[in-house]
Amino acid sequence: GAGVSQTPSNKVTEKGKYVELRCDPISGHTALYWYRQSLGQGPEFLIYFQGTGAADDSGLPNDRFFAVRPEGSVSTLKIQRTERGDSAVYLCASSRDISNTGELFFGEGSRLTVL
Amino acid sequence: AQSVSQHNHHVILSEAASLELGCNYSYGGTVNLFWYVQYPGQHLQLLLKYFSGDPLVKGIKGFEAEFIKSKFSFNLRKPSVQWSDTAEYFCAVNGAGSYQLTFGKGTKLSVIP
């Protein structure tokens, strides 16, 4: 597609529920990133994929968060047992390859609200 | 750990005024520096970047930024703002070879016609 696509754009869930957020990167981009942006803050790094493997997941806050990219394209961020503190905009970004580590193309984000 | 500080939370300017947004970073090694912009209702997009070489870098829409290593700063400037520059601006840094971008909290710019 023309840009990074994220679905859903908005998700409201109840505390304790499971949530999946999907990201479809720009075609041909091998690097994919997830960031989280809380209200009044800048984006915070969560995880980075180069191809199918998670090259760096050091930003995931705890083991309730998990992400996959099984075929090296679409990625899913999975959040188990959601908590109110998980409410944020989850941003996905992609880049052509590992050499463009800062030149990211962002999607519009998935706004998660945990009640 | 690296960090980025943006001094202004909200800046309000009239059209044609000059703009300077402050950004300071904390990092012990070689860095790459970026400014990203988010226009209302749109996604984050890269405005300009510095990897090496000339410390004065020019980006899209007439923006420029100057890397001053001794001050750990990467301030964003524009000589004359337009109403269409109304947006939120984020400074970001990563260490050379790192995948993680560290962002500042952002500065909202409102330009009054």
JSON list of C-alpha atoms in Angstrom, two decimals:
[
{"chain": "A", "resi": 1, "resn": "GLY", "atom": "CA", "xyz": [0.00, 0.00, 0.00]},
{"chain": "A", "resi": 2, "resn": "ALA", "atom": "CA", "xyz": [0.94, 3.65, -0.10]},
{"chain": "A", "resi": 3, "resn": "GLY", "atom": "CA", "xyz": [1.63, 3.93, 3.61]},
{"chain": "A", "resi": 4, "resn": "VAL", "atom": "CA", "xyz": [1.71, 2.03, 6.86]},
{"chain": "A", "resi": 5, "resn": "SER", "atom": "CA", "xyz": [-1.75, 0.77, 7.69]},
{"chain": "A", "resi": 6, "resn": "GLN", "atom": "CA", "xyz": [-2.92, 0.07, 11.24]},
{"chain": "A", "resi": 7, "resn": "THR", "atom": "CA", "xyz": [-6.12, -1.53, 12.41]},
{"chain": "A", "resi": 8, "resn": "PRO", "atom": "CA", "xyz": [-8.23, -0.94, 14.33]},
{"chain": "A", "resi": 9, "resn": "SER", "atom": "CA", "xyz": [-7.91, 2.83, 14.50]},
{"chain": "A", "resi": 10, "resn": "ASN", "atom": "CA", "xyz": [-9.76, 2.79, 17.81]},
{"chain": "A", "resi": 11, "resn": "LYS", "atom": "CA", "xyz": [-10.26, -0.01, 20.31]},
{"chain": "A", "resi": 12, "resn": "VAL", "atom": "CA", "xyz": [-12.17, 0.21, 23.57]},
{"chain": "A", "resi": 13, "resn": "THR", "atom": "CA", "xyz": [-11.92, -2.78, 25.86]},
{"chain": "A", "resi": 14, "resn": "GLU", "atom": "CA", "xyz": [-12.44, -3.71, 29.46]},
{"chain": "A", "resi": 15, "resn": "LYS", "atom": "CA", "xyz": [-9.74, -4.35, 31.96]},
{"chain": "A", "resi": 16, "resn": "GLY", "atom": "CA", "xyz": [-8.55, -7.94, 31.81]},
{"chain": "A", "resi": 17, "resn": "LYS", "atom": "CA", "xyz": [-9.44, -8.53, 28.17]},
{"chain": "A", "resi": 18, "resn": "TYR", "atom": "CA", "xyz": [-7.11, -9.59, 25.36]},
{"chain": "A", "resi": 19, "resn": "VAL", "atom": "CA", "xyz": [-6.36, -7.20, 22.48]},
{"chain": "A", "resi": 20, "resn": "GLU", "atom": "CA", "xyz": [-4.66, -7.56, 19.11]},
{"chain": "A", "resi": 21, "resn": "LEU", "atom": "CA", "xyz": [-3.45, -4.61, 17.06]},
{"chain": "A", "resi": 22, "resn": "ARG", "atom": "CA", "xyz": [-2.42, -5.09, 13.46]},
{"chain": "A", "resi": 23, "resn": "CYS", "atom": "CA", "xyz": [0.16, -3.33, 11.33]},
{"chain": "A", "resi": 24, "resn": "ASP", "atom": "CA", "xyz": [0.66, -3.62, 7.58]},
{"chain": "A", "resi": 25, "resn": "PRO", "atom": "CA", "xyz": [3.95, -1.94, 6.64]},
{"chain": "A", "resi": 26, "resn": "ILE", "atom": "CA", "xyz": [4.93, -0.32, 3.38]},
{"chain": "A", "resi": 27, "resn": "SER", "atom": "CA", "xyz": [5.53, -2.97, 0.76]},
{"chain": "A", "resi": 28, "resn": "GLY", "atom": "CA", "xyz": [9.19, -3.94, 0.59]},
{"chain": "A", "resi": 29, "resn": "HIS", "atom": "CA", "xyz": [10.11, -2.48, 3.97]},
{"chain": "A", "resi": 30, "resn": "THR", "atom": "CA", "xyz": [11.98, -5.13, 5.91]},
{"chain": "A", "resi": 31, "resn": "ALA", "atom": "CA", "xyz": [12.22, -3.30, 9.24]},
{"chain": "A", "resi": 32, "resn": "LEU", "atom": "CA", "xyz": [9.13, -2.84, 11.41]},
{"chain": "A", "resi": 33, "resn": "TYR", "atom": "CA", "xyz": [8.78, -1.06, 14.74]},
{"chain": "A", "resi": 34, "resn": "TRP", "atom": "CA", "xyz": [6.12, -0.67, 17.41]},
{"chain": "A", "resi": 35, "resn": "TYR", "atom": "CA", "xyz": [6.01, 2.41, 19.59]},
{"chain": "A", "resi": 36, "resn": "ARG", "atom": "CA", "xyz": [3.56, 3.50, 22.27]},
{"chain": "A", "resi": 37, "resn": "GLN", "atom": "CA", "xyz": [2.49, 7.09, 22.83]},
{"chain": "A", "resi": 38, "resn": "SER", "atom": "CA", "xyz": [0.76, 8.00, 26.05]},
{"chain": "A", "resi": 39, "resn": "LEU", "atom": "CA", "xyz": [-1.07, 11.28, 26.53]},
{"chain": "A", "resi": 40, "resn": "GLY", "atom": "CA", "xyz": [1.32, 14.21, 26.64]},
{"chain": "A", "resi": 41, "resn": "GLN", "atom": "CA", "xyz": [4.35, 12.08, 25.88]},
{"chain": "A", "resi": 42, "resn": "GLY", "atom": "CA", "xyz": [6.46, 11.32, 22.87]},
{"chain": "A", "resi": 43, "resn": "PRO", "atom": "CA", "xyz": [6.45, 7.86, 21.32]},
{"chain": "A", "resi": 44, "resn": "GLU", "atom": "CA", "xyz": [8.28, 5.18, 23.32]},
{"chain": "A", "resi": 45, "resn": "PHE", "atom": "CA", "xyz": [9.99, 2.25, 21.68]},
{"chain": "A", "resi": 46, "resn": "LEU", "atom": "CA", "xyz": [8.49, -1.20, 22.23]},
{"chain": "A", "resi": 47, "resn": "ILE", "atom": "CA", "xyz": [9.92, -3.68, 19.74]},
{"chain": "A", "resi": 48, "resn": "TYR", "atom": "CA", "xyz": [11.77, -3.91, 16.45]},
{"chain": "A", "resi": 49, "resn": "PHE", "atom": "CA", "xyz": [11.60, -6.59, 13.75]},
{"chain": "A", "resi": 50, "resn": "GLN", "atom": "CA", "xyz": [14.08, -7.19, 10.98]},
{"chain": "A", "resi": 51, "resn": "GLY", "atom": "CA", "xyz": [12.30, -9.65, 8.73]},
{"chain": "A", "resi": 52, "resn": "THR", "atom": "CA", "xyz": [10.40, -12.22, 10.74]},
{"chain": "A", "resi": 53, "resn": "GLY", "atom": "CA", "xyz": [12.42, -12.10, 13.93]},
{"chain": "A", "resi": 54, "resn": "ALA", "atom": "CA", "xyz": [12.21, -9.70, 16.82]},
{"chain": "A", "resi": 55, "resn": "ALA", "atom": "CA", "xyz": [15.67, -8.17, 16.80]},
{"chain": "A", "resi": 56, "resn": "ASP", "atom": "CA", "xyz": [15.04, -6.03, 19.88]},
{"chain": "A", "resi": 57, "resn": "ASP", "atom": "CA", "xyz": [12.09, -6.39, 22.26]},
{"chain": "A", "resi": 58, "resn": "SER", "atom": "CA", "xyz": [13.67, -4.55, 25.15]},
{"chain": "A", "resi": 59, "resn": "GLY", "atom": "CA", "xyz": [10.97, -1.89, 25.16]},
{"chain": "A", "resi": 60, "resn": "LEU", "atom": "CA", "xyz": [8.07, -4.22, 25.89]},
{"chain": "A", "resi": 61, "resn": "PRO", "atom": "CA", "xyz": [6.91, -3.23, 29.38]},
{"chain": "A", "resi": 62, "resn": "ASN", "atom": "CA", "xyz": [6.17, -6.74, 30.68]},
{"chain": "A", "resi": 63, "resn": "ASP", "atom": "CA", "xyz": [5.25, -10.25, 29.59]},
{"chain": "A", "resi": 64, "resn": "ARG", "atom": "CA", "xyz": [1.63, -9.30, 28.90]},
{"chain": "A", "resi": 65, "resn": "PHE", "atom": "CA", "xyz": [2.90, -7.72, 25.68]},
{"chain": "A", "resi": 66, "resn": "PHE", "atom": "CA", "xyz": [3.95, -9.82, 22.73]},
{"chain": "A", "resi": 67, "resn": "ALA", "atom": "CA", "xyz": [4.38, -9.15, 19.01]},
{"chain": "A", "resi": 68, "resn": "VAL", "atom": "CA", "xyz": [4.77, -11.37, 15.98]},
{"chain": "A", "resi": 69, "resn": "ARG", "atom": "CA", "xyz": [5.61, -10.96, 12.32]},
{"chain": "A", "resi": 70, "resn": "PRO", "atom": "CA", "xyz": [5.37, -14.51, 10.98]},
{"chain": "A", "resi": 71, "resn": "GLU", "atom": "CA", "xyz": [5.88, -13.84, 7.28]},
{"chain": "A", "resi": 72, "resn": "GLY", "atom": "CA", "xyz": [8.07, -10.78, 7.47]},
{"chain": "A", "resi": 73, "resn": "SER", "atom": "CA", "xyz": [5.33, -8.38, 6.49]},
{"chain": "A", "resi": 74, "resn": "VAL", "atom": "CA", "xyz": [2.22, -7.86, 8.63]},
{"chain": "A", "resi": 75, "resn": "SER", "atom": "CA", "xyz": [2.79, -7.65, 12.37]},
{"chain": "A", "resi": 76, "resn": "THR", "atom": "CA", "xyz": [0.42, -8.11, 15.29]},
{"chain": "A", "resi": 77, "resn": "LEU", "atom": "CA", "xyz": [0.91, -6.62, 18.73]},
{"chain": "A", "resi": 78, "resn": "LYS", "atom": "CA", "xyz": [-0.84, -8.70, 21.36]},
{"chain": "A", "resi": 79, "resn": "ILE", "atom": "CA", "xyz": [-1.73, -7.50, 24.84]},
{"chain": "A", "resi": 80, "resn": "GLN", "atom": "CA", "xyz": [-3.02, -9.95, 27.43]},
{"chain": "A", "resi": 81, "resn": "ARG", "atom": "CA", "xyz": [-4.98, -9.10, 30.57]},
{"chain": "A", "resi": 82, "resn": "THR", "atom": "CA", "xyz": [-5.18, -5.43, 29.66]},
{"chain": "A", "resi": 83, "resn": "GLU", "atom": "CA", "xyz": [-4.84, -2.81, 32.38]},
{"chain": "A", "resi": 84, "resn": "ARG", "atom": "CA", "xyz": [-5.99, 0.80, 32.46]},
{"chain": "A", "resi": 85, "resn": "GLY", "atom": "CA", "xyz": [-2.38, 1.89, 32.23]},
{"chain": "A", "resi": 86, "resn": "ASP", "atom": "CA", "xyz": [-2.14, 0.26, 28.79]},
{"chain": "A", "resi": 87, "resn": "SER", "atom": "CA", "xyz": [-4.38, 2.99, 27.37]},
{"chain": "A", "resi": 88, "resn": "ALA", "atom": "CA", "xyz": [-2.35, 4.80, 24.73]},
{"chain": "A", "resi": 89, "resn": "VAL", "atom": "CA", "xyz": [-1.88, 5.20, 21.00]},
{"chain": "A", "resi": 90, "resn": "TYR", "atom": "CA", "xyz": [0.10, 2.30, 19.60]},
{"chain": "A", "resi": 91, "resn": "LEU", "atom": "CA", "xyz": [2.16, 3.35, 16.62]},
{"chain": "A", "resi": 92, "resn": "CYS", "atom": "CA", "xyz": [3.65, 1.11, 13.99]},
{"chain": "A", "resi": 93, "resn": "ALA", "atom": "CA", "xyz": [6.44, 2.24, 11.70]},
{"chain": "A", "resi": 94, "resn": "SER", "atom": "CA", "xyz": [8.51, 0.67, 8.95]},
{"chain": "A", "resi": 95, "resn": "SER", "atom": "CA", "xyz": [11.72, 1.45, 7.16]},
{"chain": "A", "resi": 96, "resn": "ARG", "atom": "CA", "xyz": [13.43, 0.08, 4.08]},
{"chain": "A", "resi": 97, "resn": "ASP", "atom": "CA", "xyz": [16.17, -1.75, 5.90]},
{"chain": "A", "resi": 98, "resn": "ILE", "atom": "CA", "xyz": [18.42, -1.75, 8.87]},
{"chain": "A", "resi": 99, "resn": "SER", "atom": "CA", "xyz": [20.55, 1.11, 7.58]},
{"chain": "A", "resi": 100, "resn": "ASN", "atom": "CA", "xyz": [17.64, 3.54, 7.83]},
{"chain": "A", "resi": 101, "resn": "THR", "atom": "CA", "xyz": [17.25, 3.16, 11.55]},
{"chain": "A", "resi": 102, "resn": "GLY", "atom": "CA", "xyz": [15.84, 6.60, 12.14]},
{"chain": "A", "resi": 103, "resn": "GLU", "atom": "CA", "xyz": [13.98, 7.34, 8.95]},
{"chain": "A", "resi": 104, "resn": "LEU", "atom": "CA", "xyz": [10.73, 5.77, 9.89]},
{"chain": "A", "resi": 105, "resn": "PHE", "atom": "CA", "xyz": [7.39, 5.83, 8.12]},
{"chain": "A", "resi": 106, "resn": "PHE", "atom": "CA", "xyz": [4.64, 5.83, 10.72]},
{"chain": "A", "resi": 107, "resn": "GLY", "atom": "CA", "xyz": [1.05, 4.69, 10.56]},
{"chain": "A", "resi": 108, "resn": "GLU", "atom": "CA", "xyz": [-1.78, 6.69, 12.06]},
{"chain": "A", "resi": 109, "resn": "GLY", "atom": "CA", "xyz": [-1.85, 4.54, 15.14]},
{"chain": "A", "resi": 110, "resn": "SER", "atom": "CA", "xyz": [-4.33, 2.42, 17.04]},
{"chain": "A", "resi": 111, "resn": "ARG", "atom": "CA", "xyz": [-5.85, 4.22, 20.00]},
{"chain": "A", "resi": 112, "resn": "LEU", "atom": "CA", "xyz": [-6.45, 1.74, 22.81]},
{"chain": "A", "resi": 113, "resn": "THR", "atom": "CA", "xyz": [-8.72, 2.64, 25.70]},
{"chain": "A", "resi": 114, "resn": "VAL", "atom": "CA", "xyz": [-8.97, 0.23, 28.60]},
{"chain": "A", "resi": 115, "resn": "LEU", "atom": "CA", "xyz": [-11.96, 0.88, 30.85]},
{"chain": "B", "resi": 1, "resn": "ALA", "atom": "CA", "xyz": [20.21, 5.79, 28.94]},
{"chain": "B", "resi": 2, "resn": "GLN", "atom": "CA", "xyz": [19.55, 8.43, 26.34]},
{"chain": "B", "resi": 3, "resn": "SER", "atom": "CA", "xyz": [16.97, 11.16, 26.84]},
{"chain": "B", "resi": 4, "resn": "VAL", "atom": "CA", "xyz": [15.58, 14.10, 24.89]},
{"chain": "B", "resi": 5, "resn": "SER", "atom": "CA", "xyz": [14.32, 17.34, 26.35]},
{"chain": "B", "resi": 6, "resn": "GLN", "atom": "CA", "xyz": [12.10, 19.77, 24.48]},
{"chain": "B", "resi": 7, "resn": "HIS", "atom": "CA", "xyz": [11.86, 23.04, 26.33]},
{"chain": "B", "resi": 8, "resn": "ASN", "atom": "CA", "xyz": [8.54, 24.34, 25.14]},
{"chain": "B", "resi": 9, "resn": "HIS", "atom": "CA", "xyz": [5.26, 22.53, 25.52]},
{"chain": "B", "resi": 10, "resn": "HIS", "atom": "CA", "xyz": [3.17, 24.95, 23.46]},
{"chain": "B", "resi": 11, "resn": "VAL", "atom": "CA", "xyz": [4.32, 27.81, 21.25]},
{"chain": "B", "resi": 12, "resn": "ILE", "atom": "CA", "xyz": [1.92, 30.32, 19.72]},
{"chain": "B", "resi": 13, "resn": "LEU", "atom": "CA", "xyz": [3.12, 32.53, 16.87]},
{"chain": "B", "resi": 14, "resn": "SER", "atom": "CA", "xyz": [1.62, 34.85, 14.32]},
{"chain": "B", "resi": 15, "resn": "GLU", "atom": "CA", "xyz": [2.17, 34.15, 10.64]},
{"chain": "B", "resi": 16, "resn": "ALA", "atom": "CA", "xyz": [5.52, 35.38, 9.32]},
{"chain": "B", "resi": 17, "resn": "ALA", "atom": "CA", "xyz": [7.11, 35.21, 12.77]},
{"chain": "B", "resi": 18, "resn": "SER", "atom": "CA", "xyz": [10.39, 33.33, 13.13]},
{"chain": "B", "resi": 19, "resn": "LEU", "atom": "CA", "xyz": [10.44, 29.99, 14.89]},
{"chain": "B", "resi": 20, "resn": "GLU", "atom": "CA", "xyz": [13.00, 28.26, 17.04]},
{"chain": "B", "resi": 21, "resn": "LEU", "atom": "CA", "xyz": [12.14, 25.10, 18.98]},
{"chain": "B", "resi": 22, "resn": "GLY", "atom": "CA", "xyz": [14.66, 23.87, 21.46]},
{"chain": "B", "resi": 23, "resn": "CYS", "atom": "CA", "xyz": [15.90, 20.29, 21.75]},
{"chain": "B", "resi": 24, "resn": "ASN", "atom": "CA", "xyz": [18.62, 18.96, 24.01]},
{"chain": "B", "resi": 25, "resn": "TYR", "atom": "CA", "xyz": [19.66, 15.36, 24.28]},
{"chain": "B", "resi": 26, "resn": "SER", "atom": "CA", "xyz": [21.65, 13.24, 26.66]},
{"chain": "B", "resi": 27, "resn": "TYR", "atom": "CA", "xyz": [23.77, 10.49, 25.17]},
{"chain": "B", "resi": 28, "resn": "GLY", "atom": "CA", "xyz": [27.36, 9.46, 25.60]},
{"chain": "B", "resi": 29, "resn": "GLY", "atom": "CA", "xyz": [28.30, 8.46, 22.07]},
{"chain": "B", "resi": 30, "resn": "THR", "atom": "CA", "xyz": [27.75, 9.25, 18.43]},
{"chain": "B", "resi": 31, "resn": "VAL", "atom": "CA", "xyz": [24.15, 10.14, 17.71]},
{"chain": "B", "resi": 32, "resn": "ASN", "atom": "CA", "xyz": [21.74, 10.52, 14.87]},
{"chain": "B", "resi": 33, "resn": "LEU", "atom": "CA", "xyz": [19.23, 13.33, 15.33]},
{"chain": "B", "resi": 34, "resn": "PHE", "atom": "CA", "xyz": [15.77, 13.84, 13.91]},
{"chain": "B", "resi": 35, "resn": "TRP", "atom": "CA", "xyz": [12.79, 16.12, 13.91]},
{"chain": "B", "resi": 36, "resn": "TYR", "atom": "CA", "xyz": [9.42, 14.57, 13.24]},
{"chain": "B", "resi": 37, "resn": "VAL", "atom": "CA", "xyz": [6.19, 16.49, 12.69]},
{"chain": "B", "resi": 38, "resn": "GLN", "atom": "CA", "xyz": [2.58, 15.50, 13.23]},
{"chain": "B", "resi": 39, "resn": "TYR", "atom": "CA", "xyz": [0.00, 17.68, 11.50]},
{"chain": "B", "resi": 40, "resn": "PRO", "atom": "CA", "xyz": [-3.52, 17.61, 12.94]},
{"chain": "B", "resi": 41, "resn": "GLY", "atom": "CA", "xyz": [-5.21, 14.32, 12.14]},
{"chain": "B", "resi": 42, "resn": "GLN", "atom": "CA", "xyz": [-2.16, 12.93, 10.37]},
{"chain": "B", "resi": 43, "resn": "HIS", "atom": "CA", "xyz": [0.61, 10.49, 11.12]},
{"chain": "B", "resi": 44, "resn": "LEU", "atom": "CA", "xyz": [4.11, 11.34, 12.28]},
{"chain": "B", "resi": 45, "resn": "GLN", "atom": "CA", "xyz": [6.44, 12.15, 9.43]},
{"chain": "B", "resi": 46, "resn": "LEU", "atom": "CA", "xyz": [10.12, 12.93, 9.16]},
{"chain": "B", "resi": 47, "resn": "LEU", "atom": "CA", "xyz": [10.94, 16.62, 8.84]},
{"chain": "B", "resi": 48, "resn": "LEU", "atom": "CA", "xyz": [14.73, 16.43, 8.78]},
{"chain": "B", "resi": 49, "resn": "LYS", "atom": "CA", "xyz": [17.64, 14.36, 10.00]},
{"chain": "B", "resi": 50, "resn": "TYR", "atom": "CA", "xyz": [21.31, 14.65, 10.93]},
{"chain": "B", "resi": 51, "resn": "PHE", "atom": "CA", "xyz": [23.71, 11.73, 10.67]},
{"chain": "B", "resi": 52, "resn": "SER", "atom": "CA", "xyz": [27.07, 13.38, 10.08]},
{"chain": "B", "resi": 53, "resn": "GLY", "atom": "CA", "xyz": [28.78, 16.16, 8.14]},
{"chain": "B", "resi": 54, "resn": "ASP", "atom": "CA", "xyz": [27.44, 19.69, 7.90]},
{"chain": "B", "resi": 55, "resn": "PRO", "atom": "CA", "xyz": [25.80, 20.44, 11.26]},
{"chain": "B", "resi": 56, "resn": "LEU", "atom": "CA", "xyz": [23.24, 22.70, 9.61]},
{"chain": "B", "resi": 57, "resn": "VAL", "atom": "CA", "xyz": [20.66, 20.51, 7.97]},
{"chain": "B", "resi": 58, "resn": "LYS", "atom": "CA", "xyz": [17.75, 21.53, 5.83]},
{"chain": "B", "resi": 59, "resn": "GLY", "atom": "CA", "xyz": [14.46, 19.72, 5.69]},
{"chain": "B", "resi": 60, "resn": "ILE", "atom": "CA", "xyz": [11.15, 20.02, 3.98]},
{"chain": "B", "resi": 61, "resn": "LYS", "atom": "CA", "xyz": [8.95, 23.12, 3.95]},
{"chain": "B", "resi": 62, "resn": "GLY", "atom": "CA", "xyz": [11.77, 25.54, 4.72]},
{"chain": "B", "resi": 63, "resn": "PHE", "atom": "CA", "xyz": [12.74, 24.06, 8.09]},
{"chain": "B", "resi": 64, "resn": "GLU", "atom": "CA", "xyz": [16.33, 23.71, 9.21]},
{"chain": "B", "resi": 65, "resn": "ALA", "atom": "CA", "xyz": [18.11, 22.51, 12.31]},
{"chain": "B", "resi": 66, "resn": "GLU", "atom": "CA", "xyz": [21.58, 23.01, 13.69]},
{"chain": "B", "resi": 67, "resn": "PHE", "atom": "CA", "xyz": [23.51, 20.36, 15.57]},
{"chain": "B", "resi": 68, "resn": "ILE", "atom": "CA", "xyz": [25.74, 21.91, 18.24]},
{"chain": "B", "resi": 69, "resn": "LYS", "atom": "CA", "xyz": [27.71, 19.06, 19.71]},
{"chain": "B", "resi": 70, "resn": "SER", "atom": "CA", "xyz": [29.16, 21.05, 22.59]},
{"chain": "B", "resi": 71, "resn": "LYS", "atom": "CA", "xyz": [25.68, 21.97, 23.75]},
{"chain": "B", "resi": 72, "resn": "PHE", "atom": "CA", "xyz": [24.06, 18.62, 22.98]},
{"chain": "B", "resi": 73, "resn": "SER", "atom": "CA", "xyz": [21.44, 20.57, 21.08]},
{"chain": "B", "resi": 74, "resn": "PHE", "atom": "CA", "xyz": [19.54, 20.21, 17.83]},
{"chain": "B", "resi": 75, "resn": "ASN", "atom": "CA", "xyz": [17.22, 23.21, 17.61]},
{"chain": "B", "resi": 76, "resn": "LEU", "atom": "CA", "xyz": [14.65, 23.53, 14.86]},
{"chain": "B", "resi": 77, "resn": "ARG", "atom": "CA", "xyz": [14.24, 26.83, 13.03]},
{"chain": "B", "resi": 78, "resn": "LYS", "atom": "CA", "xyz": [12.15, 28.44, 10.36]},
{"chain": "B", "resi": 79, "resn": "PRO", "atom": "CA", "xyz": [12.52, 32.10, 9.36]},
{"chain": "B", "resi": 80, "resn": "SER", "atom": "CA", "xyz": [8.84, 32.71, 8.65]},
{"chain": "B", "resi": 81, "resn": "VAL", "atom": "CA", "xyz": [6.06, 30.40, 9.76]},
{"chain": "B", "resi": 82, "resn": "GLN", "atom": "CA", "xyz": [2.78, 29.82, 7.99]},
{"chain": "B", "resi": 83, "resn": "TRP", "atom": "CA", "xyz": [-0.60, 28.82, 9.33]},
{"chain": "B", "resi": 84, "resn": "SER", "atom": "CA", "xyz": [-0.05, 25.40, 7.73]},
{"chain": "B", "resi": 85, "resn": "ASP", "atom": "CA", "xyz": [2.91, 24.82, 10.06]},
{"chain": "B", "resi": 86, "resn": "THR", "atom": "CA", "xyz": [0.48, 24.32, 12.93]},
{"chain": "B", "resi": 87, "resn": "ALA", "atom": "CA", "xyz": [1.42, 20.89, 14.21]},
{"chain": "B", "resi": 88, "resn": "GLU", "atom": "CA", "xyz": [3.22, 19.02, 16.96]},
{"chain": "B", "resi": 89, "resn": "TYR", "atom": "CA", "xyz": [6.97, 18.71, 16.59]},
{"chain": "B", "resi": 90, "resn": "PHE", "atom": "CA", "xyz": [9.04, 15.92, 18.09]},
{"chain": "B", "resi": 91, "resn": "CYS", "atom": "CA", "xyz": [12.79, 15.82, 18.45]},
{"chain": "B", "resi": 92, "resn": "ALA", "atom": "CA", "xyz": [14.31, 12.32, 18.47]},
{"chain": "B", "resi": 93, "resn": "VAL", "atom": "CA", "xyz": [17.72, 10.72, 18.84]},
{"chain": "B", "resi": 94, "resn": "ASN", "atom": "CA", "xyz": [19.29, 7.32, 18.45]},
{"chain": "B", "resi": 95, "resn": "GLY", "atom": "CA", "xyz": [22.78, 6.14, 19.05]},
{"chain": "B", "resi": 96, "resn": "ALA", "atom": "CA", "xyz": [24.69, 5.23, 15.92]},
{"chain": "B", "resi": 97, "resn": "GLY", "atom": "CA", "xyz": [23.82, 1.64, 15.09]},
{"chain": "B", "resi": 98, "resn": "SER", "atom": "CA", "xyz": [20.84, 1.57, 17.45]},
{"chain": "B", "resi": 99, "resn": "TYR", "atom": "CA", "xyz": [17.34, 0.73, 16.34]},
{"chain": "B", "resi": 100, "resn": "GLN", "atom": "CA", "xyz": [15.59, 2.57, 19.11]},
{"chain": "B", "resi": 101, "resn": "LEU", "atom": "CA", "xyz": [14.54, 6.15, 18.64]},
{"chain": "B", "resi": 102, "resn": "THR", "atom": "CA", "xyz": [14.13, 8.17, 21.82]},
{"chain": "B", "resi": 103, "resn": "PHE", "atom": "CA", "xyz": [11.62, 10.97, 21.43]},
{"chain": "B", "resi": 104, "resn": "GLY", "atom": "CA", "xyz": [11.07, 14.15, 23.36]},
{"chain": "B", "resi": 105, "resn": "LYS", "atom": "CA", "xyz": [7.62, 15.00, 24.70]},
{"chain": "B", "resi": 106, "resn": "GLY", "atom": "CA", "xyz": [6.85, 17.21, 21.74]},
{"chain": "B", "resi": 107, "resn": "THR", "atom": "CA", "xyz": [6.12, 20.89, 21.21]},
{"chain": "B", "resi": 108, "resn": "LYS", "atom": "CA", "xyz": [2.76, 22.02, 19.93]},
{"chain": "B", "resi": 109, "resn": "LEU", "atom": "CA", "xyz": [3.03, 24.92, 17.53]},
{"chain": "B", "resi": 110, "resn": "SER", "atom": "CA", "xyz": [-0.03, 27.05, 16.86]},
{"chain": "B", "resi": 111, "resn": "VAL", "atom": "CA", "xyz": [0.28, 29.65, 14.10]},
{"chain": "B", "resi": 112, "resn": "ILE", "atom": "CA", "xyz": [-2.33, 32.38, 14.11]},
{"chain": "B", "resi": 113, "resn": "PRO", "atom": "CA", "xyz": [-3.29, 33.80, 10.70]}
]
